[in-house]
mmCIF file of C-alpha atoms in Angstrom:
data_model
loop_
_atom_site.group_PDB
_atom_site.id
_atom_site.type_symbol
_atom_site.label_atom_id
_atom_site.label_comp_id
_atom_site.label_asym_id
_atom_site.label_seq_id
_atom_site.Cartn_x
_atom_site.Cartn_y
_atom_site.Cartn_z
ATOM 1 C CA MET Q 1 -0.402 -87.883 9.554
ATOM 2 C CA PRO Q 2 0.455 -89.354 13.288
ATOM 3 C CA LYS Q 3 -2.714 -90.235 15.554
ATOM 4 C CA SER Q 4 -2.924 -89.636 18.990
ATOM 5 C CA ALA Q 5 -3.989 -92.007 22.038
ATOM 6 C CA GLY Q 6 -7.928 -91.191 21.465
ATOM 7 C CA GLY Q 7 -7.316 -92.210 18.024
ATOM 8 C CA LYS Q 8 -7.544 -88.504 16.775
ATOM 9 C CA GLU Q 9 -5.545 -86.668 14.252
ATOM 10 C CA GLU Q 10 -2.745 -84.820 16.045
ATOM 11 C CA ILE Q 11 -1.721 -81.324 14.980
ATOM 12 C CA MET Q 12 1.836 -81.535 13.436
ATOM 13 C CA THR Q 13 3.317 -78.010 15.472
ATOM 14 C CA GLY Q 14 6.521 -76.595 15.079
ATOM 15 C CA ILE Q 15 8.107 -74.230 17.997
ATOM 16 C CA ILE Q 16 10.404 -71.579 17.670
ATOM 17 C CA ILE Q 17 11.947 -69.917 20.982
ATOM 18 C CA THR Q 18 13.507 -66.589 20.263
ATOM 19 C CA GLY Q 19 15.143 -63.779 22.342
ATOM 20 C CA HIS Q 20 18.045 -61.465 23.181
ATOM 21 C CA GLY Q 21 21.175 -62.740 24.550
ATOM 22 C CA SER Q 22 20.821 -66.528 25.621
ATOM 23 C CA PHE Q 23 16.949 -66.292 26.411
ATOM 24 C CA ALA Q 24 16.271 -68.874 23.673
ATOM 25 C CA TYR Q 25 18.926 -71.511 24.416
ATOM 26 C CA GLY Q 26 18.135 -70.969 28.304
ATOM 27 C CA ILE Q 27 14.398 -71.447 28.545
ATOM 28 C CA SER Q 28 15.000 -74.517 25.776
ATOM 29 C CA SER Q 29 17.446 -75.900 28.319
ATOM 30 C CA ALA Q 30 15.412 -75.438 31.143
ATOM 31 C CA LEU Q 31 12.384 -77.032 28.971
ATOM 32 C CA GLU Q 32 14.929 -79.969 28.047
ATOM 33 C CA LEU Q 33 15.378 -80.786 31.669
ATOM 34 C CA LEU Q 34 11.874 -80.542 32.477
ATOM 35 C CA THR Q 35 10.325 -82.766 29.547
ATOM 36 C CA GLY Q 36 13.424 -84.133 27.553
ATOM 37 C CA HIS Q 37 14.454 -83.600 23.917
ATOM 38 C CA GLN Q 38 11.901 -81.603 21.866
ATOM 39 C CA ASP Q 39 12.594 -82.351 18.108
ATOM 40 C CA PHE Q 40 9.578 -79.668 17.220
ATOM 41 C CA LEU Q 41 11.337 -76.740 18.711
ATOM 42 C CA ILE Q 42 14.386 -74.464 17.595
ATOM 43 C CA PRO Q 43 15.860 -71.947 19.643
ATOM 44 C CA ILE Q 44 16.998 -69.068 18.063
ATOM 45 C CA ASP Q 45 19.372 -66.466 20.296
ATOM 46 C CA PHE Q 46 19.864 -62.712 19.207
ATOM 47 C CA LYS Q 47 23.701 -61.733 20.663
ATOM 48 C CA GLY Q 48 25.059 -58.796 20.777
ATOM 49 C CA GLU Q 49 27.393 -60.083 17.803
ATOM 50 C CA HIS Q 50 24.507 -61.027 15.685
ATOM 51 C CA SER Q 51 23.213 -58.680 12.896
ATOM 52 C CA GLU Q 52 19.420 -58.355 12.232
ATOM 53 C CA GLU Q 53 19.730 -59.734 9.115
ATOM 54 C CA GLN Q 54 21.396 -62.981 10.794
ATOM 55 C CA LEU Q 55 18.542 -63.541 12.952
ATOM 56 C CA LYS Q 56 16.321 -63.199 9.884
ATOM 57 C CA GLU Q 57 18.027 -65.855 7.881
ATOM 58 C CA ASN Q 58 18.086 -68.262 11.211
ATOM 59 C CA LEU Q 59 14.216 -67.465 11.201
ATOM 60 C CA LYS Q 60 14.031 -68.113 7.871
ATOM 61 C CA ALA Q 61 15.720 -71.720 8.334
ATOM 62 C CA ALA Q 62 13.365 -72.600 11.338
ATOM 63 C CA PHE Q 63 10.351 -71.772 9.135
ATOM 64 C CA GLU Q 64 11.723 -74.030 6.451
ATOM 65 C CA ARG Q 65 12.488 -76.849 8.446
ATOM 66 C CA PHE Q 66 8.424 -76.701 9.882
ATOM 67 C CA ARG Q 67 7.602 -76.518 6.464
ATOM 68 C CA ASP Q 68 5.781 -79.400 6.530
ATOM 69 C CA CYS Q 69 3.897 -78.551 10.310
ATOM 70 C CA GLU Q 70 0.245 -77.423 10.155
ATOM 71 C CA GLN Q 71 0.885 -74.558 12.555
ATOM 72 C CA ILE Q 72 4.002 -72.649 13.719
ATOM 73 C CA LEU Q 73 4.566 -71.023 17.341
ATOM 74 C CA VAL Q 74 7.272 -68.676 17.816
ATOM 75 C CA LEU Q 75 7.438 -67.789 21.194
ATOM 76 C CA CYS Q 76 9.337 -64.380 21.723
ATOM 77 C CA ASP Q 77 10.857 -62.442 24.522
ATOM 78 C CA ILE Q 78 9.434 -59.273 24.315
ATOM 79 C CA LEU Q 79 7.213 -56.971 22.117
ATOM 80 C CA GLY Q 80 8.727 -54.516 19.853
ATOM 81 C CA GLY Q 81 12.359 -56.651 19.894
ATOM 82 C CA SER Q 82 13.970 -57.428 16.972
ATOM 83 C CA PRO Q 83 13.186 -61.059 17.366
ATOM 84 C CA PHE Q 84 9.568 -60.142 18.035
ATOM 85 C CA LYS Q 85 9.853 -58.134 14.863
ATOM 86 C CA ASN Q 86 11.296 -59.978 12.423
ATOM 87 C CA ALA Q 87 9.357 -62.927 13.284
ATOM 88 C CA VAL Q 88 6.113 -61.162 12.741
ATOM 89 C CA LEU Q 89 7.594 -59.686 9.495
ATOM 90 C CA LEU Q 90 8.496 -63.206 8.163
ATOM 91 C CA SER Q 91 4.729 -64.627 9.167
ATOM 92 C CA PHE Q 92 3.082 -62.012 7.046
ATOM 93 C CA GLY Q 93 0.989 -64.244 4.403
ATOM 94 C CA ASP Q 94 1.546 -67.970 6.410
ATOM 95 C CA GLU Q 95 -1.623 -68.069 8.764
ATOM 96 C CA ARG Q 96 -0.390 -71.464 10.351
ATOM 97 C CA ILE Q 97 2.367 -68.955 12.032
ATOM 98 C CA LYS Q 98 1.363 -67.548 15.554
ATOM 99 C CA VAL Q 99 3.929 -64.856 17.115
ATOM 100 C CA LEU Q 100 3.698 -64.437 20.769
ATOM 101 C CA TYR Q 101 5.549 -62.246 23.086
ATOM 102 C CA GLY Q 102 6.486 -62.284 26.853
ATOM 103 C CA ILE Q 103 7.030 -66.080 26.785
ATOM 104 C CA ASN Q 104 8.038 -67.471 30.362
ATOM 105 C CA LEU Q 105 9.199 -71.204 31.203
ATOM 106 C CA GLY Q 106 5.457 -72.225 32.312
ATOM 107 C CA MET Q 107 4.154 -71.606 29.098
ATOM 108 C CA ALA Q 108 6.914 -73.396 26.952
ATOM 109 C CA VAL Q 109 6.358 -76.417 29.310
ATOM 110 C CA GLU Q 110 2.803 -76.674 28.704
ATOM 111 C CA LEU Q 111 2.805 -76.635 24.771
ATOM 112 C CA ALA Q 112 6.034 -79.050 24.695
ATOM 113 C CA MET Q 113 3.607 -81.010 27.056
ATOM 114 C CA ARG Q 114 0.759 -80.699 24.708
ATOM 115 C CA CYS Q 115 3.061 -81.726 21.636
ATOM 116 C CA MET Q 116 3.855 -84.461 23.226
ATOM 117 C CA THR Q 117 0.407 -85.924 24.392
ATOM 118 C CA GLY Q 118 -0.936 -84.865 20.904
ATOM 119 C CA GLN Q 119 -3.158 -82.211 22.755
ATOM 120 C CA ILE Q 120 -2.851 -79.644 20.544
ATOM 121 C CA PRO Q 121 -5.953 -77.198 19.182
ATOM 122 C CA GLU Q 122 -5.447 -75.138 16.032
ATOM 123 C CA GLY Q 123 -4.382 -72.006 15.554
ATOM 124 C CA ASP Q 124 -5.647 -68.920 17.923
ATOM 125 C CA THR Q 125 -6.998 -71.493 20.456
ATOM 126 C CA LEU Q 126 -3.544 -72.845 21.220
ATOM 127 C CA ALA Q 127 -2.259 -69.186 21.230
ATOM 128 C CA ASP Q 128 -4.849 -67.772 23.533
ATOM 129 C CA GLU Q 129 -4.565 -70.962 26.043
ATOM 130 C CA LEU Q 130 -1.068 -70.730 26.074
ATOM 131 C CA ILE Q 131 -0.975 -66.616 27.034
ATOM 132 C CA GLU Q 132 -3.567 -67.620 29.917
ATOM 133 C CA VAL Q 133 -0.998 -70.346 31.257
ATOM 134 C CA GLY Q 134 1.581 -67.681 31.297
ATOM 135 C CA LYS Q 135 -0.796 -65.153 33.216
ATOM 136 C CA THR Q 136 -1.079 -67.894 35.841
ATOM 137 C CA GLN Q 137 2.527 -68.603 36.386
ATOM 138 C CA ILE Q 138 3.138 -64.599 37.212
ATOM 139 C CA GLY Q 139 2.870 -63.467 41.097
ATOM 140 C CA LYS Q 140 4.472 -63.446 43.959
ATOM 141 C CA TYR Q 141 4.570 -65.883 47.076
ATOM 142 C CA ARG Q 142 3.166 -64.519 50.700
ATOM 143 C CA TYR Q 143 4.090 -66.439 53.688
ATOM 144 C CA GLU Q 144 1.161 -66.951 55.654
ATOM 145 C CA PRO Q 145 2.173 -69.019 58.988
ATOM 146 C CA VAL Q 146 -0.462 -71.294 59.957
ATOM 147 C CA GLU Q 147 -1.605 -71.109 63.690
ATOM 148 C CA THR Q 148 -1.058 -74.294 65.727
ATOM 149 C CA SER Q 149 -2.167 -74.871 69.640
ATOM 150 C CA GLU Q 150 -0.138 -75.715 72.255
ATOM 151 C CA GLU Q 151 -2.059 -78.926 72.495
ATOM 152 C CA GLU Q 152 -0.877 -79.955 69.056
ATOM 153 C CA TYR Q 153 2.765 -78.589 69.074
ATOM 154 C CA GLU Q 154 3.081 -81.154 72.207
ATOM 155 C CA GLU Q 155 1.554 -83.867 70.072
ATOM 156 C CA GLY Q 156 3.806 -83.291 67.208
ATOM 157 C CA ILE Q 157 1.497 -82.185 64.917
#
């Protein structure tokens, strides 16, 4: 098993991103731009021309590819959709698989960086930490002008 920089054994983690339309490939493409290519990531889109059976087969193939991983995180676009439902059904009986929904790019970047550096806690701890990261990535920008005095303006500050 690979060792991290600190000599601690790394936890091999597989990441599956899935969602409606081109969601999975969109998130994966942005993730690759930000962090580089990730061998431990499989995007699975559920497009209008796909049947649920095709989606299920694609998810099964991804789980098979990650059969040697200690944990597998499935990042879904929304709660209750076909990608989520099928990932949950296929995860029954396999404690290594954690299914998250409502993912955003910030969560995916955090997970990829952790996988790259070997800083991955096991199981529910990682899933819970990713959910918190996702929450911090949601907000609204509010412009607040900075007041400057005439003196500062004249001095070019």
